[in-house]
């Protein structure tokens, strides 16, 4: 942890400031130490450079999320090496938007998106995740002094309402109470701050909900190395389908009938995914199979979150006809 992170932190229990103690410093970072609350006195350890805000007795509450996403991100630690998908998830936000901003990556997984945010010019990026993926995120971001990785739960955030931009990609759908997670992220925004979310859609995902989801309920409880091996077979089939759909899309485009792709179930999604390699697709399929909780949202539901949070300049858009991006800005304090 870099000392500069302290200005963003508060005690998740009582929202008072924290002080650093017992720090063992390597280079210009705190490798081990404690963060103590000036109000209630609660102590949060810093281990392996990462401040830990999830109390050990709480681990069992999220056992499967912890185990499954931790495993997944260790397997796919360097999955995002170019920012195409990141920028597609957070549209209409563009790289210029990040310049000079303080940013939160909520549910950061491998931390690779936080790298992009820093490279685009963010001054500070606080990347948090519940699972042991924070170890991977720390490794992937250690070379970027602007990125701070912390282990925290979206329901007990140790962060001040001091951020220009918060984004969360593919996280809310895996929470027991997605709306509460959403409102907790809105609270991190300073006046004028913006929020981007990406969630699975209910619309357009009938096949996934009726066929893949019942399988997920089983596979998310199975030994993960076994699911990992099993997931090569569906990945190979879908990989082939993405290539077929790419050629269908190109043919339709040549005939001036590009819009017909929308009539093919999962057509846009498969054609979009054809730009990525097998390993990337494997991660996406494996993720589907191991998530302990997965929810799908109607557009109206997503719109309601933004409206009830009082966000303005809201833009909800469909992504590949199977998911929703949402963007909004906090104009009131
Ligand atoms: C599908 S992954 C997405 C990761 C990353 N945003 C990405 O796009 O690669 C969902 C992430 O949400 C995290 N997560 C789940 N529940 C959480 C919670 N209560 N608080 C913080 N993170 C959580 C998981 O550990 C996992 O890394």
mmCIF file of C-alpha atoms and ligand atoms in Angstrom:
data_model
loop_
_atom_site.group_PDB
_atom_site.id
_atom_site.type_symbol
_atom_site.label_atom_id
_atom_site.label_comp_id
_atom_site.label_asym_id
_atom_site.label_seq_id
_atom_site.Cartn_x
_atom_site.Cartn_y
_atom_site.Cartn_z
ATOM 1 C CA UNK A 1 0.000 0.000 0.000
ATOM 2 C CA UNK A 2 1.225 3.486 -0.787
ATOM 3 C CA UNK A 3 0.758 6.078 1.946
ATOM 4 C CA UNK A 4 -1.107 8.334 -0.485
ATOM 5 C CA UNK A 5 -4.031 5.870 -0.369
ATOM 6 C CA UNK A 6 -4.872 6.876 3.205
ATOM 7 C CA UNK A 7 -6.686 10.043 2.082
ATOM 8 C CA UNK A 8 -9.343 7.929 0.367
ATOM 9 C CA UNK A 9 -9.914 5.505 3.249
ATOM 10 C CA UNK A 10 -12.388 5.428 6.140
ATOM 11 C CA UNK A 11 -13.360 2.782 8.647
ATOM 12 C CA UNK A 12 -16.071 0.609 7.017
ATOM 13 C CA UNK A 13 -17.728 0.216 10.428
ATOM 14 C CA UNK A 14 -17.998 3.873 11.576
ATOM 15 C CA UNK A 15 -16.718 6.013 8.654
ATOM 16 C CA UNK A 16 -13.987 7.695 10.740
ATOM 17 C CA UNK A 17 -10.441 8.284 9.474
ATOM 18 C CA UNK A 18 -7.728 5.643 9.753
ATOM 19 C CA UNK A 19 -4.102 5.898 10.861
ATOM 20 C CA UNK A 20 -1.199 3.702 9.809
ATOM 21 C CA UNK A 21 0.763 1.817 12.481
ATOM 22 C CA UNK A 22 3.432 -0.904 12.743
ATOM 23 C CA UNK A 23 4.367 -0.342 9.108
ATOM 24 C CA UNK A 24 7.150 -2.346 7.522
ATOM 25 C CA UNK A 25 8.149 -0.399 4.438
ATOM 26 C CA UNK A 26 9.756 -1.870 1.342
ATOM 27 C CA UNK A 27 10.748 0.671 -1.310
ATOM 28 C CA UNK A 28 8.103 3.342 -0.913
ATOM 29 C CA UNK A 29 5.282 0.950 -0.059
ATOM 30 C CA UNK A 30 3.897 -0.536 3.122
ATOM 31 C CA UNK A 31 4.224 -4.304 2.851
ATOM 32 C CA UNK A 32 2.852 -5.199 6.285
ATOM 33 C CA UNK A 33 1.222 -3.113 8.983
ATOM 34 C CA UNK A 34 -2.093 -1.983 10.391
ATOM 35 C CA UNK A 35 -4.740 0.612 9.744
ATOM 36 C CA UNK A 36 -6.463 1.695 12.916
ATOM 37 C CA UNK A 37 -9.748 3.572 13.138
ATOM 38 C CA UNK A 38 -9.525 6.867 15.056
ATOM 39 C CA UNK A 39 -13.158 6.461 16.067
ATOM 40 C CA UNK A 40 -13.993 2.895 17.056
ATOM 41 C CA UNK A 41 -10.400 1.613 17.308
ATOM 42 C CA UNK A 42 -10.973 -1.287 14.890
ATOM 43 C CA UNK A 43 -7.747 -2.547 13.306
ATOM 44 C CA UNK A 44 -7.488 -3.586 9.646
ATOM 45 C CA UNK A 45 -4.313 -5.429 8.658
ATOM 46 C CA UNK A 46 -2.126 -4.674 5.659
ATOM 47 C CA UNK A 47 -0.602 -7.901 4.376
ATOM 48 C CA UNK A 48 1.417 -8.427 1.220
ATOM 49 C CA UNK A 49 0.936 -4.704 0.366
ATOM 50 C CA UNK A 50 -2.879 -4.992 0.462
ATOM 51 C CA UNK A 51 -5.121 -3.407 3.109
ATOM 52 C CA UNK A 52 -7.674 -6.049 4.164
ATOM 53 C CA UNK A 53 -11.142 -4.818 5.097
ATOM 54 C CA UNK A 54 -13.003 -8.119 4.957
ATOM 55 C CA UNK A 55 -12.980 -9.515 8.506
ATOM 56 C CA UNK A 56 -11.818 -13.145 8.549
ATOM 57 C CA UNK A 57 -14.974 -14.276 10.427
ATOM 58 C CA UNK A 58 -16.979 -13.003 7.430
ATOM 59 C CA UNK A 59 -15.129 -15.162 4.896
ATOM 60 C CA UNK A 60 -17.576 -18.030 5.268
ATOM 61 C CA UNK A 61 -20.445 -15.737 4.180
ATOM 62 C CA UNK A 62 -18.920 -15.451 0.731
ATOM 63 C CA UNK A 63 -17.155 -18.814 0.649
ATOM 64 C CA UNK A 64 -18.107 -19.724 -2.910
ATOM 65 C CA UNK A 65 -17.591 -16.243 -4.383
ATOM 66 C CA UNK A 66 -14.230 -16.154 -2.678
ATOM 67 C CA UNK A 67 -13.185 -19.613 -3.824
ATOM 68 C CA UNK A 68 -14.555 -19.529 -7.381
ATOM 69 C CA UNK A 69 -13.535 -16.060 -8.538
ATOM 70 C CA UNK A 70 -10.199 -16.360 -6.745
ATOM 71 C CA UNK A 71 -9.495 -19.574 -8.683
ATOM 72 C CA UNK A 72 -10.729 -18.099 -11.963
ATOM 73 C CA UNK A 73 -8.578 -14.993 -11.797
ATOM 74 C CA UNK A 74 -5.469 -16.958 -10.857
ATOM 75 C CA UNK A 75 -6.023 -19.117 -13.977
ATOM 76 C CA UNK A 76 -6.764 -16.139 -16.211
ATOM 77 C CA UNK A 77 -4.461 -13.621 -14.523
ATOM 78 C CA UNK A 78 -3.359 -11.817 -17.700
ATOM 79 C CA UNK A 79 -6.528 -12.206 -19.704
ATOM 80 C CA UNK A 80 -7.130 -8.573 -20.662
ATOM 81 C CA UNK A 81 -4.104 -7.357 -22.531
ATOM 82 C CA UNK A 82 -5.835 -4.813 -24.727
ATOM 83 C CA UNK A 83 -8.492 -2.307 -23.703
ATOM 84 C CA UNK A 84 -11.070 -2.972 -26.463
ATOM 85 C CA UNK A 85 -13.524 -4.837 -24.267
ATOM 86 C CA UNK A 86 -13.006 -2.434 -21.356
ATOM 87 C CA UNK A 87 -13.878 0.566 -23.527
ATOM 88 C CA UNK A 88 -16.872 -1.267 -24.954
ATOM 89 C CA UNK A 89 -18.151 -2.065 -21.453
ATOM 90 C CA UNK A 90 -17.929 1.545 -20.290
ATOM 91 C CA UNK A 91 -19.251 3.320 -23.397
ATOM 92 C CA UNK A 92 -19.857 6.297 -23.797
ATOM 93 C CA UNK A 93 -16.725 6.863 -21.682
ATOM 94 C CA UNK A 94 -13.544 7.267 -23.759
ATOM 95 C CA UNK A 95 -9.838 7.226 -22.755
ATOM 96 C CA UNK A 96 -9.688 11.060 -22.544
ATOM 97 C CA UNK A 97 -12.343 11.022 -19.831
ATOM 98 C CA UNK A 98 -9.878 9.469 -17.338
ATOM 99 C CA UNK A 99 -7.344 12.317 -17.438
ATOM 100 C CA UNK A 100 -6.800 13.797 -13.959
ATOM 101 C CA UNK A 101 -9.633 11.787 -12.380
ATOM 102 C CA UNK A 102 -9.846 9.780 -9.172
ATOM 103 C CA UNK A 103 -11.375 6.419 -10.025
ATOM 104 C CA UNK A 104 -12.762 3.292 -8.353
ATOM 105 C CA UNK A 105 -12.731 -0.128 -10.035
ATOM 106 C CA UNK A 106 -15.420 -1.989 -8.082
ATOM 107 C CA UNK A 107 -14.967 -5.784 -8.157
ATOM 108 C CA UNK A 108 -11.662 -5.447 -10.001
ATOM 109 C CA UNK A 109 -10.877 -9.145 -10.649
ATOM 110 C CA UNK A 110 -7.367 -9.236 -12.158
ATOM 111 C CA UNK A 111 -6.921 -5.453 -11.922
ATOM 112 C CA UNK A 112 -6.181 -5.170 -15.642
ATOM 113 C CA UNK A 113 -8.948 -2.590 -16.164
ATOM 114 C CA UNK A 114 -7.395 -0.517 -13.393
ATOM 115 C CA UNK A 115 -4.141 -0.604 -15.416
ATOM 116 C CA UNK A 116 -5.979 0.795 -18.433
ATOM 117 C CA UNK A 117 -7.615 3.498 -16.293
ATOM 118 C CA UNK A 118 -4.186 4.543 -14.968
ATOM 119 C CA UNK A 119 -2.631 4.439 -18.436
ATOM 120 C CA UNK A 120 -5.447 6.657 -19.732
ATOM 121 C CA UNK A 121 -4.413 9.308 -17.205
ATOM 122 C CA UNK A 122 -6.331 8.731 -13.938
ATOM 123 C CA UNK A 123 -4.428 10.237 -10.992
ATOM 124 C CA UNK A 124 -5.558 7.501 -8.572
ATOM 125 C CA UNK A 125 -7.396 4.244 -9.159
ATOM 126 C CA UNK A 126 -8.646 2.351 -6.111
ATOM 127 C CA UNK A 127 -9.333 -1.227 -7.235
ATOM 128 C CA UNK A 128 -11.186 -3.435 -4.782
ATOM 129 C CA UNK A 129 -12.437 -6.988 -4.786
ATOM 130 C CA UNK A 130 -13.766 -9.391 -2.216
ATOM 131 C CA UNK A 131 -11.943 -12.461 -3.453
ATOM 132 C CA UNK A 132 -8.305 -13.534 -3.416
ATOM 133 C CA UNK A 133 -8.114 -12.106 -6.954
ATOM 134 C CA UNK A 134 -6.677 -9.039 -5.178
ATOM 135 C CA UNK A 135 -3.354 -10.915 -5.019
ATOM 136 C CA UNK A 136 -3.401 -11.167 -8.820
ATOM 137 C CA UNK A 137 -4.592 -7.551 -9.141
ATOM 138 C CA UNK A 138 -1.736 -6.407 -6.944
ATOM 139 C CA UNK A 139 0.816 -8.282 -9.105
ATOM 140 C CA UNK A 140 -0.675 -6.901 -12.322
ATOM 141 C CA UNK A 141 -0.721 -3.294 -11.094
ATOM 142 C CA UNK A 142 2.382 -3.072 -8.861
ATOM 143 C CA UNK A 143 4.291 -1.136 -11.545
ATOM 144 C CA UNK A 144 1.678 1.661 -11.575
ATOM 145 C CA UNK A 145 1.974 4.013 -8.579
ATOM 146 C CA UNK A 146 -1.510 5.440 -9.283
ATOM 147 C CA UNK A 147 -3.231 2.071 -8.674
ATOM 148 C CA UNK A 148 -4.154 1.023 -5.128
ATOM 149 C CA UNK A 149 -5.506 -2.487 -4.585
ATOM 150 C CA UNK A 150 -7.585 -3.201 -1.497
ATOM 151 C CA UNK A 151 -9.585 -6.195 -0.348
ATOM 152 C CA UNK A 152 -13.093 -5.034 0.491
ATOM 153 C CA UNK A 153 -16.742 -5.974 0.294
ATOM 154 C CA UNK A 154 -19.078 -3.790 -1.747
ATOM 155 C CA UNK A 155 -21.512 -3.887 1.203
ATOM 156 C CA UNK A 156 -18.935 -2.510 3.700
ATOM 157 C CA UNK A 157 -16.856 -0.049 1.766
ATOM 158 C CA UNK A 158 -13.870 1.644 3.407
ATOM 159 C CA UNK A 159 -13.908 4.565 0.943
ATOM 160 C CA UNK A 160 -14.782 8.271 1.155
ATOM 161 C CA UNK A 161 -17.300 9.929 -1.150
ATOM 162 C CA UNK A 162 -14.443 11.479 -3.033
ATOM 163 C CA UNK A 163 -14.292 9.976 -6.501
ATOM 164 C CA UNK A 164 -14.740 11.455 -9.966
ATOM 165 C CA UNK A 165 -15.562 8.152 -11.589
ATOM 166 C CA UNK A 166 -16.641 4.700 -10.431
ATOM 167 C CA UNK A 167 -17.072 1.772 -12.777
ATOM 168 C CA UNK A 168 -18.161 -1.783 -12.135
ATOM 169 C CA UNK A 169 -18.005 -4.398 -14.849
ATOM 170 C CA UNK A 170 -19.812 -7.700 -14.485
ATOM 171 C CA UNK A 171 -20.084 -7.523 -10.702
ATOM 172 C CA UNK A 172 -23.611 -6.462 -9.719
ATOM 173 C CA UNK A 173 -25.153 -9.570 -11.314
ATOM 174 C CA UNK A 174 -23.133 -11.751 -8.941
ATOM 175 C CA UNK A 175 -24.309 -10.060 -5.742
ATOM 176 C CA UNK A 176 -27.086 -11.261 -3.432
ATOM 177 C CA UNK A 177 -28.556 -7.721 -3.483
ATOM 178 C CA UNK A 178 -27.452 -5.955 -6.695
ATOM 179 C CA UNK A 179 -29.467 -2.771 -6.067
ATOM 180 C CA UNK A 180 -27.787 -2.258 -2.684
ATOM 181 C CA UNK A 181 -24.387 -2.756 -4.325
ATOM 182 C CA UNK A 182 -25.334 -0.141 -6.931
ATOM 183 C CA UNK A 183 -26.421 2.453 -4.349
ATOM 184 C CA UNK A 184 -23.249 1.861 -2.320
ATOM 185 C CA UNK A 185 -21.193 2.739 -5.384
ATOM 186 C CA UNK A 186 -23.233 5.898 -6.041
ATOM 187 C CA UNK A 187 -22.303 7.039 -2.513
ATOM 188 C CA UNK A 188 -18.618 7.075 -3.494
ATOM 189 C CA UNK A 189 -19.165 9.830 -6.076
ATOM 190 C CA UNK A 190 -18.360 13.428 -5.371
ATOM 191 C CA UNK A 191 -20.603 16.089 -6.914
ATOM 192 C CA UNK A 192 -20.273 15.832 -10.688
ATOM 193 C CA UNK A 193 -18.831 12.309 -10.405
ATOM 194 C CA UNK A 194 -19.903 9.629 -12.893
ATOM 195 C CA UNK A 195 -20.784 5.953 -12.635
ATOM 196 C CA UNK A 196 -20.623 3.208 -15.275
ATOM 197 C CA UNK A 197 -22.065 -0.261 -14.831
ATOM 198 C CA UNK A 198 -22.342 -3.295 -17.039
ATOM 199 C CA UNK A 199 -24.768 -6.100 -16.187
ATOM 200 C CA UNK A 200 -26.323 -9.120 -17.900
ATOM 201 C CA UNK A 201 -29.657 -8.420 -19.555
ATOM 202 C CA UNK A 202 -32.819 -10.441 -19.121
ATOM 203 C CA UNK A 203 -33.817 -9.565 -22.661
ATOM 204 C CA UNK A 204 -32.001 -11.671 -25.280
ATOM 205 C CA UNK A 205 -30.622 -14.233 -22.827
ATOM 206 C CA UNK A 206 -33.381 -16.882 -22.872
ATOM 207 C CA UNK A 207 -30.946 -19.600 -23.969
ATOM 208 C CA UNK A 208 -28.459 -18.716 -21.256
ATOM 209 C CA UNK A 209 -31.149 -18.488 -18.568
ATOM 210 C CA UNK A 210 -32.895 -21.739 -19.468
ATOM 211 C CA UNK A 211 -29.943 -23.886 -20.573
ATOM 212 C CA UNK A 212 -26.676 -22.519 -19.154
ATOM 213 C CA UNK A 213 -28.008 -21.323 -15.805
ATOM 214 C CA UNK A 214 -29.243 -24.726 -14.557
ATOM 215 C CA UNK A 215 -25.804 -26.140 -15.485
ATOM 216 C CA UNK A 216 -24.109 -23.262 -13.612
ATOM 217 C CA UNK A 217 -26.028 -24.129 -10.458
ATOM 218 C CA UNK A 218 -24.304 -27.545 -10.518
ATOM 219 C CA UNK A 219 -20.872 -26.581 -11.831
ATOM 220 C CA UNK A 220 -20.420 -23.685 -9.388
ATOM 221 C CA UNK A 221 -20.390 -26.272 -6.604
ATOM 222 C CA UNK A 222 -18.082 -28.773 -8.315
ATOM 223 C CA UNK A 223 -14.276 -29.017 -7.958
ATOM 224 C CA UNK A 224 -12.970 -26.070 -9.974
ATOM 225 C CA UNK A 225 -10.074 -27.865 -11.748
ATOM 226 C CA UNK A 226 -12.678 -30.324 -13.088
ATOM 227 C CA UNK A 227 -14.971 -27.536 -14.316
ATOM 228 C CA UNK A 228 -11.932 -25.872 -15.855
ATOM 229 C CA UNK A 229 -11.145 -29.019 -17.880
ATOM 230 C CA UNK A 230 -14.804 -29.592 -18.786
ATOM 231 C CA UNK A 231 -15.185 -26.029 -20.024
ATOM 232 C CA UNK A 232 -12.760 -26.605 -22.930
ATOM 233 C CA UNK A 233 -15.468 -28.537 -24.830
ATOM 234 C CA UNK A 234 -18.194 -25.824 -24.850
ATOM 235 C CA UNK A 235 -15.503 -23.207 -25.494
ATOM 236 C CA UNK A 236 -14.385 -25.092 -28.620
ATOM 237 C CA UNK A 237 -17.981 -25.254 -29.901
ATOM 238 C CA UNK A 238 -18.643 -21.583 -29.183
ATOM 239 C CA UNK A 239 -15.282 -20.584 -30.648
ATOM 240 C CA UNK A 240 -16.358 -22.252 -33.887
ATOM 241 C CA UNK A 241 -19.751 -20.540 -33.743
ATOM 242 C CA UNK A 242 -18.083 -17.130 -33.303
ATOM 243 C CA UNK A 243 -16.107 -17.704 -36.515
ATOM 244 C CA UNK A 244 -19.236 -18.814 -38.379
ATOM 245 C CA UNK A 245 -21.164 -15.807 -37.102
ATOM 246 C CA UNK A 246 -18.370 -13.475 -38.157
ATOM 247 C CA UNK A 247 -18.646 -14.700 -41.732
ATOM 248 C CA UNK A 248 -22.473 -14.470 -41.580
ATOM 249 C CA UNK A 249 -22.165 -10.884 -40.346
ATOM 250 C CA UNK A 250 -19.718 -9.982 -43.127
ATOM 251 C CA UNK A 251 -21.961 -11.511 -45.784
ATOM 252 C CA UNK A 252 -25.031 -9.727 -44.449
ATOM 253 C CA UNK A 253 -23.090 -6.457 -44.368
ATOM 254 C CA UNK A 254 -21.998 -6.916 -48.003
ATOM 255 C CA UNK A 255 -25.662 -7.387 -48.973
ATOM 256 C CA UNK A 256 -26.708 -4.313 -46.974
ATOM 257 C CA UNK A 257 -28.709 -6.471 -44.536
ATOM 258 C CA UNK A 258 -26.541 -6.073 -41.415
ATOM 259 C CA UNK A 259 -29.597 -5.601 -39.179
ATOM 260 C CA UNK A 260 -30.684 -9.226 -39.857
ATOM 261 C CA UNK A 261 -27.927 -10.385 -37.487
ATOM 262 C CA UNK A 262 -30.153 -9.248 -34.612
ATOM 263 C CA UNK A 263 -32.723 -11.841 -35.571
ATOM 264 C CA UNK A 264 -30.255 -14.679 -34.955
ATOM 265 C CA UNK A 265 -30.230 -15.699 -31.261
ATOM 266 C CA UNK A 266 -26.931 -14.495 -29.695
ATOM 267 C CA UNK A 267 -25.881 -13.417 -33.246
ATOM 268 C CA UNK A 268 -24.418 -10.034 -32.267
ATOM 269 C CA UNK A 269 -22.678 -11.469 -29.223
ATOM 270 C CA UNK A 270 -21.059 -14.314 -31.171
ATOM 271 C CA UNK A 271 -19.955 -12.008 -33.993
ATOM 272 C CA UNK A 272 -18.509 -9.554 -31.445
ATOM 273 C CA UNK A 273 -16.620 -12.311 -29.608
ATOM 274 C CA UNK A 274 -15.023 -13.488 -32.867
ATOM 275 C CA UNK A 275 -12.393 -10.736 -32.468
ATOM 276 C CA UNK A 276 -10.966 -12.477 -29.377
ATOM 277 C CA UNK A 277 -8.797 -15.590 -29.105
ATOM 278 C CA UNK A 278 -9.642 -18.999 -27.633
ATOM 279 C CA UNK A 279 -8.147 -18.271 -24.202
ATOM 280 C CA UNK A 280 -10.230 -15.123 -23.868
ATOM 281 C CA UNK A 281 -13.408 -16.964 -24.774
ATOM 282 C CA UNK A 282 -12.489 -19.766 -22.391
ATOM 283 C CA UNK A 283 -12.349 -17.268 -19.539
ATOM 284 C CA UNK A 284 -15.786 -15.966 -20.448
ATOM 285 C CA UNK A 285 -17.332 -19.470 -20.578
ATOM 286 C CA UNK A 286 -15.594 -20.614 -17.398
ATOM 287 C CA UNK A 287 -16.836 -17.492 -15.597
ATOM 288 C CA UNK A 288 -20.407 -18.360 -16.597
ATOM 289 C CA UNK A 289 -20.017 -21.828 -15.113
ATOM 290 C CA UNK A 290 -18.459 -20.974 -11.768
ATOM 291 C CA UNK A 291 -20.381 -17.899 -10.610
ATOM 292 C CA UNK A 292 -22.223 -18.884 -7.401
ATOM 293 C CA UNK A 293 -24.922 -16.243 -8.039
ATOM 294 C CA UNK A 294 -25.979 -14.903 -11.442
ATOM 295 C CA UNK A 295 -28.858 -12.513 -12.093
ATOM 296 C CA UNK A 296 -30.324 -11.037 -15.267
ATOM 297 C CA UNK A 297 -31.869 -7.578 -15.444
ATOM 298 C CA UNK A 298 -34.625 -5.957 -17.442
ATOM 299 C CA UNK A 299 -33.701 -2.619 -18.964
ATOM 300 C CA UNK A 300 -36.406 -0.981 -16.840
ATOM 301 C CA UNK A 301 -34.810 -2.271 -13.644
ATOM 302 C CA UNK A 302 -31.440 -0.775 -14.567
ATOM 303 C CA UNK A 303 -33.094 2.519 -15.501
ATOM 304 C CA UNK A 304 -34.889 2.556 -12.145
ATOM 305 C CA UNK A 305 -31.613 2.222 -10.216
ATOM 306 C CA UNK A 306 -30.211 5.289 -11.954
ATOM 307 C CA UNK A 307 -33.439 7.240 -11.493
ATOM 308 C CA UNK A 308 -33.833 6.364 -7.808
ATOM 309 C CA UNK A 309 -30.207 7.318 -7.156
ATOM 310 C CA UNK A 310 -30.978 10.751 -8.617
ATOM 311 C CA UNK A 311 -28.287 10.453 -11.295
ATOM 312 C CA UNK A 312 -28.541 12.706 -14.342
ATOM 313 C CA UNK A 313 -27.354 12.508 -17.947
ATOM 314 C CA UNK A 314 -28.235 8.829 -17.790
ATOM 315 C CA UNK A 315 -27.495 6.640 -20.813
ATOM 316 C CA UNK A 316 -28.613 3.020 -20.844
ATOM 317 C CA UNK A 317 -27.535 1.074 -23.905
ATOM 318 C CA UNK A 318 -27.700 -2.494 -25.077
ATOM 319 C CA UNK A 319 -24.447 -4.352 -25.496
ATOM 320 C CA UNK A 320 -24.614 -7.111 -28.105
ATOM 321 C CA UNK A 321 -28.364 -7.439 -27.455
ATOM 322 C CA UNK A 322 -27.732 -9.470 -24.284
ATOM 323 C CA UNK A 323 -26.581 -7.026 -21.626
ATOM 324 C CA UNK A 324 -26.920 -3.441 -20.404
ATOM 325 C CA UNK A 325 -24.459 -0.667 -19.985
ATOM 326 C CA UNK A 326 -25.469 2.182 -17.749
ATOM 327 C CA UNK A 327 -23.856 5.585 -17.292
ATOM 328 C CA UNK A 328 -24.955 8.462 -15.067
ATOM 329 C CA UNK A 329 -23.707 11.529 -13.234
ATOM 330 C CA UNK A 330 -24.240 12.743 -9.689
ATOM 331 C CA UNK A 331 -25.253 16.371 -9.781
ATOM 332 C CA UNK A 332 -26.461 16.762 -6.174
ATOM 333 C CA UNK A 333 -24.210 16.290 -3.129
HETATM 334 C C1 LIG B 1 -17.266 -11.597 -13.176
HETATM 335 S S1 LIG B 1 -16.074 -10.962 -12.099
HETATM 336 C C2 LIG B 1 -15.699 -9.412 -12.875
HETATM 337 C C3 LIG B 1 -14.328 -8.922 -12.542
HETATM 338 C C4 LIG B 1 -13.866 -7.662 -13.284
HETATM 339 N N1 LIG B 1 -14.715 -6.534 -13.015
HETATM 340 C C5 LIG B 1 -13.777 -7.916 -14.767
HETATM 341 O O1 LIG B 1 -14.559 -7.356 -15.534
HETATM 342 O O2 LIG B 1 -12.901 -8.675 -15.171
HETATM 343 C C6 LIG B 1 -16.957 -10.472 -10.656
HETATM 344 C C7 LIG B 1 -16.033 -9.985 -9.537
HETATM 345 O O3 LIG B 1 -16.848 -9.454 -8.476
HETATM 346 C C8 LIG B 1 -16.234 -9.796 -7.248
HETATM 347 N N2 LIG B 1 -17.225 -9.709 -6.169
HETATM 348 C C9 LIG B 1 -18.281 -10.523 -5.944
HETATM 349 N N3 LIG B 1 -18.937 -10.162 -4.824
HETATM 350 C C10 LIG B 1 -18.288 -9.068 -4.337
HETATM 351 C C11 LIG B 1 -18.488 -8.228 -3.185
HETATM 352 N N4 LIG B 1 -19.464 -8.439 -2.322
HETATM 353 N N5 LIG B 1 -17.636 -7.196 -2.995
HETATM 354 C C12 LIG B 1 -16.608 -6.970 -3.868
HETATM 355 N N6 LIG B 1 -16.372 -7.736 -4.968
HETATM 356 C C13 LIG B 1 -17.195 -8.771 -5.197
HETATM 357 C C14 LIG B 1 -15.735 -11.215 -7.487
HETATM 358 O O4 LIG B 1 -14.756 -11.597 -6.563
HETATM 359 C C15 LIG B 1 -15.222 -11.119 -8.927
HETATM 360 O O5 LIG B 1 -13.843 -10.810 -9.005
#
